[in-house]
PDB file of C-alpha atoms in Angstrom:
ATOM      1  CA  MET A 691      -0.050  21.860 -26.179  1.00  0.00           C
ATOM      2  CA  ASN A 692      -3.845  22.062 -26.147  1.00  0.00           C
ATOM      3  CA  LYS A 693      -6.017  22.801 -23.139  1.00  0.00           C
ATOM      4  CA  GLN A 694      -7.135  19.177 -22.734  1.00  0.00           C
ATOM      5  CA  VAL A 695      -3.563  17.929 -22.515  1.00  0.00           C
ATOM      6  CA  ILE A 696      -2.676  20.592 -19.950  1.00  0.00           C
ATOM      7  CA  ILE A 697      -5.622  19.537 -17.774  1.00  0.00           C
ATOM      8  CA  LEU A 698      -4.532  15.909 -17.976  1.00  0.00           C
ATOM      9  CA  LEU A 699      -0.997  16.784 -16.910  1.00  0.00           C
ATOM     10  CA  ILE A 700      -2.042  18.762 -13.862  1.00  0.00           C
ATOM     11  CA  LEU A 701      -4.994  16.585 -12.824  1.00  0.00           C
ATOM     12  CA  PRO A 702      -2.982  14.350 -10.445  1.00  0.00           C
ATOM     13  CA  PHE A 703      -1.885  17.469  -8.565  1.00  0.00           C
ATOM     14  CA  LEU A 704      -5.449  18.753  -8.344  1.00  0.00           C
ATOM     15  CA  LEU A 705      -6.683  15.599  -6.640  1.00  0.00           C
ATOM     16  CA  VAL A 706      -5.696  17.022  -3.292  1.00  0.00           C
ATOM     17  CA  ILE A 707      -5.736  14.781  -0.257  1.00  0.00           C
ATOM     18  CA  VAL A 708      -6.664  15.212   3.395  1.00  0.00           C
ATOM     19  CA  ASN A 709      -4.209  17.671   4.933  1.00  0.00           C
ATOM     20  CA  CYS A 710      -3.866  19.461   1.594  1.00  0.00           C
ATOM     21  CA  LYS A 711      -3.242  23.185   1.355  1.00  0.00           C
ATOM     22  CA  ASN A 712      -5.481  25.806  -0.195  1.00  0.00           C
ATOM     23  CA  ASP A 713      -4.365  29.042   1.460  1.00  0.00           C
ATOM     24  CA  SER A 714      -0.719  29.652   2.232  1.00  0.00           C
ATOM     25  CA  LYS A 715      -1.675  32.154   4.941  1.00  0.00           C
ATOM     26  CA  THR A 716      -3.407  29.535   7.043  1.00  0.00           C
ATOM     27  CA  THR A 717      -1.523  26.316   6.388  1.00  0.00           C
ATOM     28  CA  SER A 718       1.757  26.536   8.287  1.00  0.00           C
ATOM     29  CA  LYS A 719       0.873  23.679  10.647  1.00  0.00           C
ATOM     30  CA  MET A 720      -2.516  22.449   9.441  1.00  0.00           C
ATOM     31  CA  GLY A 721      -2.915  18.829  10.500  1.00  0.00           C
ATOM     32  CA  ILE A 722       0.793  18.263  11.114  1.00  0.00           C
ATOM     33  CA  ASP A 723       0.327  16.910  14.637  1.00  0.00           C
ATOM     34  CA  LYS A 724      -2.176  14.412  13.245  1.00  0.00           C
ATOM     35  CA  VAL A 725       0.311  13.230  10.650  1.00  0.00           C
ATOM     36  CA  ASP A 726       2.994  12.662  13.288  1.00  0.00           C
ATOM     37  CA  GLU A 727       0.635  10.654  15.489  1.00  0.00           C
ATOM     38  CA  THR A 728      -0.131   8.143  12.766  1.00  0.00           C
ATOM     39  CA  VAL A 729       3.352   6.607  12.841  1.00  0.00           C
ATOM     40  CA  ILE A 730       2.949   5.502  16.464  1.00  0.00           C
ATOM     41  CA  THR A 731      -0.771   4.958  17.036  1.00  0.00           C
ATOM     42  CA  MET A 732      -3.564   3.140  15.243  1.00  0.00           C
ATOM     43  CA  ASN A 733      -6.867   4.957  15.375  1.00  0.00           C
ATOM     44  CA  LEU A 734      -9.810   2.800  14.207  1.00  0.00           C
ATOM     45  CA  PRO A 735     -13.499   2.803  15.153  1.00  0.00           C
ATOM     46  CA  ASP A 736     -15.036  -0.211  16.864  1.00  0.00           C
ATOM     47  CA  ASN A 737     -17.436  -1.065  14.056  1.00  0.00           C
ATOM     48  CA  ASP A 738     -17.590  -2.942  10.740  1.00  0.00           C
ATOM     49  CA  ALA A 739     -15.562  -0.293   8.908  1.00  0.00           C
ATOM     50  CA  GLY A 740     -12.814  -0.389  11.518  1.00  0.00           C
ATOM     51  CA  ASP A 741     -12.783  -4.179  11.370  1.00  0.00           C
ATOM     52  CA  ILE A 742     -12.347  -4.158   7.563  1.00  0.00           C
ATOM     53  CA  ILE A 743      -9.448  -1.675   7.717  1.00  0.00           C
ATOM     54  CA  GLN A 744      -7.825  -3.662  10.521  1.00  0.00           C
ATOM     55  CA  LYS A 745      -7.965  -6.781   8.353  1.00  0.00           C
ATOM     56  CA  ALA A 746      -6.613  -4.844   5.364  1.00  0.00           C
ATOM     57  CA  ILE A 747      -3.714  -3.646   7.514  1.00  0.00           C
ATOM     58  CA  ASN A 748      -3.075  -7.204   8.695  1.00  0.00           C
ATOM     59  CA  PHE A 749      -3.011  -8.382   5.082  1.00  0.00           C
ATOM     60  CA  SER A 750      -0.548  -5.620   4.240  1.00  0.00           C
ATOM     61  CA  GLY A 751       1.891  -6.659   6.960  1.00  0.00           C
ATOM     62  CA  GLY A 752       0.339  -5.536  10.218  1.00  0.00           C
ATOM     63  CA  TRP A 753       0.459  -2.364  12.253  1.00  0.00           C
ATOM     64  CA  GLU A 754       3.516  -3.310  14.300  1.00  0.00           C
ATOM     65  CA  GLN A 755       5.616  -3.798  11.166  1.00  0.00           C
ATOM     66  CA  TRP A 756       4.416  -0.488   9.732  1.00  0.00           C
ATOM     67  CA  ALA A 757       4.897   1.503  12.959  1.00  0.00           C
ATOM     68  CA  ASN A 758       8.538   0.403  13.110  1.00  0.00           C
ATOM     69  CA  LYS A 759       9.394   1.841   9.700  1.00  0.00           C
ATOM     70  CA  LYS A 760      11.436   5.046   9.876  1.00  0.00           C
ATOM     71  CA  ASN A 761      11.635   6.029   6.221  1.00  0.00           C
ATOM     72  CA  LEU A 762      10.551   5.043   2.729  1.00  0.00           C
ATOM     73  CA  SER A 763      12.107   5.641  -0.678  1.00  0.00           C
ATOM     74  CA  TYR A 764      11.141   4.583  -4.202  1.00  0.00           C
ATOM     75  CA  THR A 765      11.260   5.569  -7.852  1.00  0.00           C
ATOM     76  CA  LYS A 766       7.890   6.550  -9.302  1.00  0.00           C
ATOM     77  CA  LYS A 767       7.266   6.396 -13.042  1.00  0.00           C
ATOM     78  CA  ILE A 768       4.234   8.438 -14.093  1.00  0.00           C
ATOM     79  CA  THR A 769       2.817   7.834 -17.564  1.00  0.00           C
ATOM     80  CA  TYR A 770       0.156  10.266 -18.808  1.00  0.00           C
ATOM     81  CA  PHE A 771      -2.439   9.565 -21.510  1.00  0.00           C
ATOM     82  CA  ASP A 772      -4.921  11.741 -23.366  1.00  0.00           C
ATOM     83  CA  SER A 773      -8.619  10.965 -23.834  1.00  0.00           C
ATOM     84  CA  LEU A 774      -7.773   8.772 -26.842  1.00  0.00           C
ATOM     85  CA  GLU A 775      -5.350   6.827 -24.622  1.00  0.00           C
ATOM     86  CA  ASN A 776      -2.323   8.103 -26.506  1.00  0.00           C
ATOM     87  CA  LYS A 777       0.774   8.389 -24.329  1.00  0.00           C
ATOM     88  CA  ILE A 778       1.649  12.073 -23.986  1.00  0.00           C
ATOM     89  CA  ARG A 779       4.355  12.190 -21.309  1.00  0.00           C
ATOM     90  CA  GLU A 780       6.397  10.022 -18.965  1.00  0.00           C
ATOM     91  CA  VAL A 781       8.185  11.306 -15.869  1.00  0.00           C
ATOM     92  CA  LYS A 782      10.417   9.436 -13.407  1.00  0.00           C
ATOM     93  CA  GLN A 783      10.669  10.776  -9.868  1.00  0.00           C
ATOM     94  CA  LEU A 784      12.693   9.807  -6.809  1.00  0.00           C
ATOM     95  CA  HIS A 785      10.530   9.907  -3.670  1.00  0.00           C
ATOM     96  CA  GLN A 786      12.137   9.993  -0.218  1.00  0.00           C
ATOM     97  CA  TYR A 787       9.993  10.167   2.917  1.00  0.00           C
ATOM     98  CA  GLN A 788      11.030  10.426   6.537  1.00  0.00           C
ATOM     99  CA  LEU A 789       8.217   8.738   8.469  1.00  0.00           C
ATOM    100  CA  LYS A 790       9.675   9.187  11.966  1.00  0.00           C
ATOM    101  CA  PRO A 791      10.006  11.108  14.208  1.00  0.00           C
ATOM    102  CA  ASN A 792       7.941  13.464  12.022  1.00  0.00           C
ATOM    103  CA  LEU A 793       6.898  13.394   8.405  1.00  0.00           C
ATOM    104  CA  LYS A 794       9.228  15.014   5.844  1.00  0.00           C
ATOM    105  CA  MET A 795       9.315  14.481   2.086  1.00  0.00           C
ATOM    106  CA  ARG A 796      11.530  15.126  -0.897  1.00  0.00           C
ATOM    107  CA  ILE A 797      10.689  14.433  -4.550  1.00  0.00           C
ATOM    108  CA  SER A 798      13.201  14.982  -7.358  1.00  0.00           C
ATOM    109  CA  TRP A 799      13.020  14.511 -11.123  1.00  0.00           C
ATOM    110  CA  GLU A 800      14.280  15.696 -14.502  1.00  0.00           C
ATOM    111  CA  GLN A 801      11.905  17.103 -17.095  1.00  0.00           C
ATOM    112  CA  ASP A 802      12.578  18.900 -20.388  1.00  0.00           C
ATOM    113  CA  GLY A 803      16.242  19.321 -19.506  1.00  0.00           C
ATOM    114  CA  ASN A 804      15.556  20.857 -16.093  1.00  0.00           C
ATOM    115  CA  LEU A 805      16.042  19.448 -12.586  1.00  0.00           C
ATOM    116  CA  TYR A 806      13.090  19.822 -10.233  1.00  0.00           C
ATOM    117  CA  GLU A 807      12.666  19.144  -6.522  1.00  0.00           C
ATOM    118  CA  ILE A 808       9.823  19.375  -4.065  1.00  0.00           C
ATOM    119  CA  ARG A 809      10.764  19.524  -0.392  1.00  0.00           C
ATOM    120  CA  ASN A 810       8.216  19.296   2.406  1.00  0.00           C
ATOM    121  CA  ASN A 811       9.490  19.615   5.985  1.00  0.00           C
ATOM    122  CA  GLY A 812       6.091  19.124   7.594  1.00  0.00           C
ATOM    123  CA  GLU A 813       5.647  22.859   8.047  1.00  0.00           C
ATOM    124  CA  GLN A 814       5.868  24.092   4.470  1.00  0.00           C
ATOM    125  CA  ALA A 815       6.593  22.813   0.963  1.00  0.00           C
ATOM    126  CA  LEU A 816       8.782  24.434  -1.683  1.00  0.00           C
ATOM    127  CA  LYS A 817       9.451  23.653  -5.324  1.00  0.00           C
ATOM    128  CA  PHE A 818      12.910  24.108  -6.840  1.00  0.00           C
ATOM    129  CA  LYS A 819      13.991  24.354 -10.461  1.00  0.00           C
ATOM    130  CA  ASN A 820      17.688  23.859 -11.147  1.00  0.00           C
ATOM    131  CA  GLY A 821      18.414  24.648  -7.501  1.00  0.00           C
ATOM    132  CA  GLU A 822      16.393  27.881  -7.399  1.00  0.00           C
ATOM    133  CA  VAL A 823      13.214  28.235  -5.357  1.00  0.00           C
ATOM    134  CA  LEU A 824      10.094  28.889  -7.429  1.00  0.00           C
ATOM    135  CA  SER A 825       7.882  31.455  -5.728  1.00  0.00           C
ATOM    136  CA  GLY A 826       4.145  31.935  -5.654  1.00  0.00           C
ATOM    137  CA  GLU A 827       1.206  30.763  -3.569  1.00  0.00           C
ATOM    138  CA  GLU A 828      -0.102  28.441  -6.283  1.00  0.00           C
ATOM    139  CA  ILE A 829       3.323  26.798  -6.691  1.00  0.00           C
ATOM    140  CA  ASN A 830       3.699  26.318  -2.929  1.00  0.00           C
ATOM    141  CA  ASN A 831       0.217  24.821  -2.606  1.00  0.00           C
ATOM    142  CA  SER A 832       0.878  22.473  -5.527  1.00  0.00           C
ATOM    143  CA  ALA A 833       4.184  21.407  -3.924  1.00  0.00           C
ATOM    144  CA  TRP A 834       2.392  20.588  -0.683  1.00  0.00           C
ATOM    145  CA  ASN A 835      -0.475  18.758  -2.377  1.00  0.00           C
ATOM    146  CA  SER A 836       1.690  16.636  -4.666  1.00  0.00           C
ATOM    147  CA  SER A 837       4.156  15.644  -1.912  1.00  0.00           C
ATOM    148  CA  TYR A 838       1.594  14.915   0.765  1.00  0.00           C
ATOM    149  CA  GLY A 839      -0.765  13.326  -1.756  1.00  0.00           C
ATOM    150  CA  SER A 840       1.919  10.944  -3.038  1.00  0.00           C
ATOM    151  CA  HIS A 841       2.748   9.921   0.523  1.00  0.00           C
ATOM    152  CA  TYR A 842      -0.942   9.424   1.358  1.00  0.00           C
ATOM    153  CA  VAL A 843      -1.668   7.174  -1.619  1.00  0.00           C
ATOM    154  CA  MET A 844       1.514   5.130  -1.199  1.00  0.00           C
ATOM    155  CA  CYS A 845       0.756   4.453   2.474  1.00  0.00           C
ATOM    156  CA  ILE A 846      -2.812   3.148   2.125  1.00  0.00           C
ATOM    157  CA  PRO A 847      -4.339   1.278   3.994  1.00  0.00           C
ATOM    158  CA  PHE A 848      -2.238   2.454   6.953  1.00  0.00           C
ATOM    159  CA  LYS A 849      -3.161   6.112   6.348  1.00  0.00           C
ATOM    160  CA  LEU A 850      -6.826   5.261   6.936  1.00  0.00           C
ATOM    161  CA  THR A 851      -6.048   5.236  10.666  1.00  0.00           C
ATOM    162  CA  ASP A 852      -5.247   8.979  10.718  1.00  0.00           C
ATOM    163  CA  PRO A 853      -7.126  10.985  13.374  1.00  0.00           C
ATOM    164  CA  GLY A 854     -10.044  12.785  11.768  1.00  0.00           C
ATOM    165  CA  THR A 855     -10.763   9.958   9.334  1.00  0.00           C
ATOM    166  CA  ILE A 856     -14.444   8.973   9.221  1.00  0.00           C
ATOM    167  CA  LEU A 857     -14.958   5.432   7.934  1.00  0.00           C
ATOM    168  CA  THR A 858     -18.333   4.034   6.886  1.00  0.00           C
ATOM    169  CA  TYR A 859     -18.884   0.443   5.810  1.00  0.00           C
ATOM    170  CA  GLU A 860     -21.258   0.348   2.826  1.00  0.00           C
ATOM    171  CA  GLY A 861     -21.426  -3.416   2.437  1.00  0.00           C
ATOM    172  CA  LEU A 862     -20.412  -5.595  -0.485  1.00  0.00           C
ATOM    173  CA  ASP A 863     -20.005  -4.132  -3.947  1.00  0.00           C
ATOM    174  CA  THR A 864     -19.085  -5.580  -7.339  1.00  0.00           C
ATOM    175  CA  LEU A 865     -16.341  -4.100  -9.498  1.00  0.00           C
ATOM    176  CA  ALA A 866     -15.227  -4.970 -13.021  1.00  0.00           C
ATOM    177  CA  ALA A 867     -14.831  -8.670 -13.845  1.00  0.00           C
ATOM    178  CA  ASN A 868     -17.409  -9.402 -11.118  1.00  0.00           C
ATOM    179  CA  HIS A 869     -14.859  -8.810  -8.368  1.00  0.00           C
ATOM    180  CA  VAL A 870     -16.759  -8.725  -5.056  1.00  0.00           C
ATOM    181  CA  VAL A 871     -15.336  -6.258  -2.555  1.00  0.00           C
ATOM    182  CA  HIS A 872     -16.002  -4.600   0.786  1.00  0.00           C
ATOM    183  CA  SER A 873     -16.783  -0.916   0.207  1.00  0.00           C
ATOM    184  CA  ILE A 874     -15.527   1.661   2.726  1.00  0.00           C
ATOM    185  CA  LYS A 875     -16.564   5.302   2.376  1.00  0.00           C
ATOM    186  CA  VAL A 876     -13.947   7.754   3.673  1.00  0.00           C
ATOM    187  CA  ILE A 877     -14.421  11.412   4.564  1.00  0.00           C
ATOM    188  CA  TYR A 878     -12.538  13.662   6.973  1.00  0.00           C
ATOM    189  CA  GLU A 879     -13.585  15.748   9.959  1.00  0.00           C
ATOM    190  CA  LYS A 880     -13.374  19.503   9.797  1.00  0.00           C
ATOM    191  CA  GLY A 881      -9.882  20.495  10.888  1.00  0.00           C
ATOM    192  CA  ALA A 882      -8.314  17.206   9.782  1.00  0.00           C
ATOM    193  CA  GLY A 883      -7.058  18.992   6.688  1.00  0.00           C
ATOM    194  CA  SER A 884      -8.158  21.716   4.333  1.00  0.00           C
ATOM    195  CA  ALA A 885      -9.709  19.163   1.982  1.00  0.00           C
ATOM    196  CA  ALA A 886     -12.108  17.986   4.697  1.00  0.00           C
ATOM    197  CA  GLY A 887     -15.658  18.299   3.427  1.00  0.00           C
ATOM    198  CA  MET A 888     -14.476  18.643  -0.178  1.00  0.00           C
ATOM    199  CA  HIS A 889     -13.484  15.107  -1.138  1.00  0.00           C
ATOM    200  CA  THR A 890     -15.136  11.734  -0.653  1.00  0.00           C
ATOM    201  CA  TRP A 891     -13.281   8.464  -1.162  1.00  0.00           C
ATOM    202  CA  TRP A 892     -14.449   4.894  -1.479  1.00  0.00           C
ATOM    203  CA  TYR A 893     -11.862   2.182  -0.901  1.00  0.00           C
ATOM    204  CA  TYR A 894     -12.566  -1.354  -2.072  1.00  0.00           C
ATOM    205  CA  PHE A 895     -11.046  -4.431  -0.422  1.00  0.00           C
ATOM    206  CA  ASP A 896     -11.284  -8.040  -1.571  1.00  0.00           C
ATOM    207  CA  ASN A 897     -14.111  -9.732   0.335  1.00  0.00           C
ATOM    208  CA  HIS A 898     -11.957 -12.774   1.157  1.00  0.00           C
ATOM    209  CA  ASN A 899      -8.408 -11.627   1.893  1.00  0.00           C
ATOM    210  CA  TYR A 900      -8.966  -7.822   2.322  1.00  0.00           C
ATOM    211  CA  LYS A 901      -6.381  -6.877  -0.296  1.00  0.00           C
ATOM    212  CA  LEU A 902      -6.794  -3.311  -1.618  1.00  0.00           C
ATOM    213  CA  ILE A 903      -8.379  -3.580  -5.066  1.00  0.00           C
ATOM    214  CA  ALA A 904      -9.391  -0.042  -6.071  1.00  0.00           C
ATOM    215  CA  ASN A 905     -10.604   3.348  -4.966  1.00  0.00           C
ATOM    216  CA  PHE A 906     -13.125   5.832  -6.284  1.00  0.00           C
ATOM    217  CA  LEU A 907     -12.779   9.574  -5.634  1.00  0.00           C
ATOM    218  CA  ASP A 908     -15.323  12.374  -5.847  1.00  0.00           C
ATOM    219  CA  TYR A 909     -13.088  15.453  -5.746  1.00  0.00           C
ATOM    220  CA  GLY A 910     -15.842  18.013  -6.200  1.00  0.00           C
ATOM    221  CA  ASN A 911     -15.213  18.896  -9.845  1.00  0.00           C
ATOM    222  CA  GLY A 912     -15.155  15.351 -11.188  1.00  0.00           C
ATOM    223  CA  PHE A 913     -14.412  11.740 -10.440  1.00  0.00           C
ATOM    224  CA  SER A 914     -11.550   9.286 -10.751  1.00  0.00           C
ATOM    225  CA  TYR A 915     -11.181   5.546 -10.297  1.00  0.00           C
ATOM    226  CA  THR A 916      -7.876   3.937  -9.399  1.00  0.00           C
ATOM    227  CA  GLN A 917      -7.251   0.250  -9.910  1.00  0.00           C
ATOM    228  CA  TYR A 918      -4.414  -1.357  -7.943  1.00  0.00           C
ATOM    229  CA  GLU A 919      -2.668  -3.697 -10.347  1.00  0.00           C
ATOM    230  CA  SER A 920       0.141  -5.193  -8.270  1.00  0.00           C
ATOM    231  CA  PHE A 921       1.848  -5.143  -4.895  1.00  0.00           C
ATOM    232  CA  LYS A 922       5.333  -6.058  -3.738  1.00  0.00           C
ATOM    233  CA  GLU A 923       6.385  -7.249  -0.306  1.00  0.00           C
ATOM    234  CA  VAL A 924       9.212  -5.117   1.019  1.00  0.00           C
ATOM    235  CA  ALA A 925      10.526  -5.535   4.582  1.00  0.00           C
ATOM    236  CA  ASN A 926       7.355  -7.456   5.514  1.00  0.00           C
ATOM    237  CA  ILE A 927       5.039  -4.756   4.124  1.00  0.00           C
ATOM    238  CA  LYS A 928       2.912  -5.288   1.007  1.00  0.00           C
ATOM    239  CA  ILE A 929       3.158  -1.984  -0.819  1.00  0.00           C
ATOM    240  CA  ASN A 930       1.696  -0.855  -4.111  1.00  0.00           C
ATOM    241  CA  GLN A 931       3.849  -1.481  -7.172  1.00  0.00           C
ATOM    242  CA  GLN A 932       1.504  -0.297  -9.920  1.00  0.00           C
ATOM    243  CA  ARG A 933      -1.859   1.422 -10.118  1.00  0.00           C
ATOM    244  CA  LYS A 934      -3.927   2.810 -12.989  1.00  0.00           C
ATOM    245  CA  SER A 935      -6.068   5.917 -12.698  1.00  0.00           C
ATOM    246  CA  TYR A 936      -9.139   6.364 -14.904  1.00  0.00           C
ATOM    247  CA  ARG A 937     -11.388   9.327 -15.612  1.00  0.00           C
ATOM    248  CA  THR A 938     -14.906   8.272 -14.771  1.00  0.00           C
ATOM    249  CA  ASN A 939     -18.384   9.589 -14.059  1.00  0.00           C
ATOM    250  CA  LYS A 940     -20.484   9.533 -10.911  1.00  0.00           C
ATOM    251  CA  ASN A 941     -21.729   6.048 -11.812  1.00  0.00           C
ATOM    252  CA  ARG A 942     -18.138   4.758 -11.807  1.00  0.00           C
ATOM    253  CA  ASP A 943     -18.210   4.033 -15.537  1.00  0.00           C
ATOM    254  CA  LEU A 944     -14.629   4.068 -16.802  1.00  0.00           C
ATOM    255  CA  LEU A 945     -14.252   6.688 -19.550  1.00  0.00           C
ATOM    256  CA  TYR A 946     -10.537   6.421 -20.321  1.00  0.00           C
ATOM    257  CA  ILE A 947      -7.235   5.785 -18.616  1.00  0.00           C
ATOM    258  CA  GLY A 948      -5.511   8.977 -17.548  1.00  0.00           C
ATOM    259  CA  THR A 949      -2.380   7.956 -15.677  1.00  0.00           C
ATOM    260  CA  VAL A 950      -0.352   4.858 -14.834  1.00  0.00           C
ATOM    261  CA  TYR A 951       1.889   4.924 -11.755  1.00  0.00           C
ATOM    262  CA  THR A 952       4.674   2.351 -11.482  1.00  0.00           C
ATOM    263  CA  ASN A 953       6.771   2.219  -8.295  1.00  0.00           C
ATOM    264  CA  GLU A 954      10.246   0.668  -8.436  1.00  0.00           C
ATOM    265  CA  ASN A 955      13.255   0.283  -6.116  1.00  0.00           C
ATOM    266  CA  ILE A 956      10.980   0.437  -3.070  1.00  0.00           C
ATOM    267  CA  GLN A 957      13.007   0.455   0.160  1.00  0.00           C
ATOM    268  CA  PHE A 958      12.365   1.030   3.839  1.00  0.00           C
ATOM    269  CA  ASP A 959      14.838   2.383   6.386  1.00  0.00           C
ATOM    270  CA  THR A 960      17.734   3.228   4.127  1.00  0.00           C
ATOM    271  CA  THR A 961      20.277   5.824   5.226  1.00  0.00           C
ATOM    272  CA  PHE A 962      19.401   9.302   3.999  1.00  0.00           C
ATOM    273  CA  GLU A 963      22.137  11.863   3.595  1.00  0.00           C
ATOM    274  CA  GLU A 964      22.294  14.548   6.270  1.00  0.00           C
ATOM    275  CA  GLY A 965      20.326  17.659   5.385  1.00  0.00           C
ATOM    276  CA  LEU A 966      18.245  15.896   2.738  1.00  0.00           C
ATOM    277  CA  PHE A 967      15.090  17.702   3.815  1.00  0.00           C
ATOM    278  CA  ASP A 968      16.637  21.115   4.476  1.00  0.00           C
ATOM    279  CA  MET A 969      14.721  23.878   2.768  1.00  0.00           C
ATOM    280  CA  ASN A 970      17.628  26.197   2.035  1.00  0.00           C
ATOM    281  CA  ASN A 971      20.334  24.125   0.330  1.00  0.00           C
TER     282      ASN A 971
END
């Protein structure tokens, strides 16, 4: 496998999100209280940016519907492409998130004949291979970033109410196919997560109905553009069903498609087996 392919495979895990982990010595509870608050409170500024996100949340089902959800599960199919848009790998993962009373996550999948799991109990994240814990700071940080990052992306626009989120309305913008959107710039306060100050997001919402259309991310070492292809209404919440992620430049010119994410079997408030999020079984 050449270096370019390896970079493409790990890129989604490098696009770390607010509350991501960089140093295992300092991350035992970084931002956890903020995560827990978001399931019971809505934190939006009284300005144009806050108004746009409020309308996006209303379009997606409303805050009351979201705040009542206790857990979320779905199957995530990840299809990777190289710079020539040749398919190089496909992985199917089962994602299970406890949203209340505090955030916990478990991701499981099979790859190359091995069974993998990532478990995140809100305090730490571990990666397992065939039932055995994989050790190492880099592995633990990757487990945290991929689990929290998947939860973050799946729960937009609701996650844009997290404490520490700084929203700026940048007016109307025009995307591909002359799609006119409201542009919201998103950064995070220092202390809202170890990625604060490192990453800048732009979220784009339809200028008529406030549906989430796309996002653009400056992650410090490059850029990506994600286009939201379809949504599905589940338990009164419109949640993303498929999105496509493109490598791009600072001008938002699409260079090539890197990854397609397809979410299936999306369910809220199912019964999870006891001990699902235990770290030692």
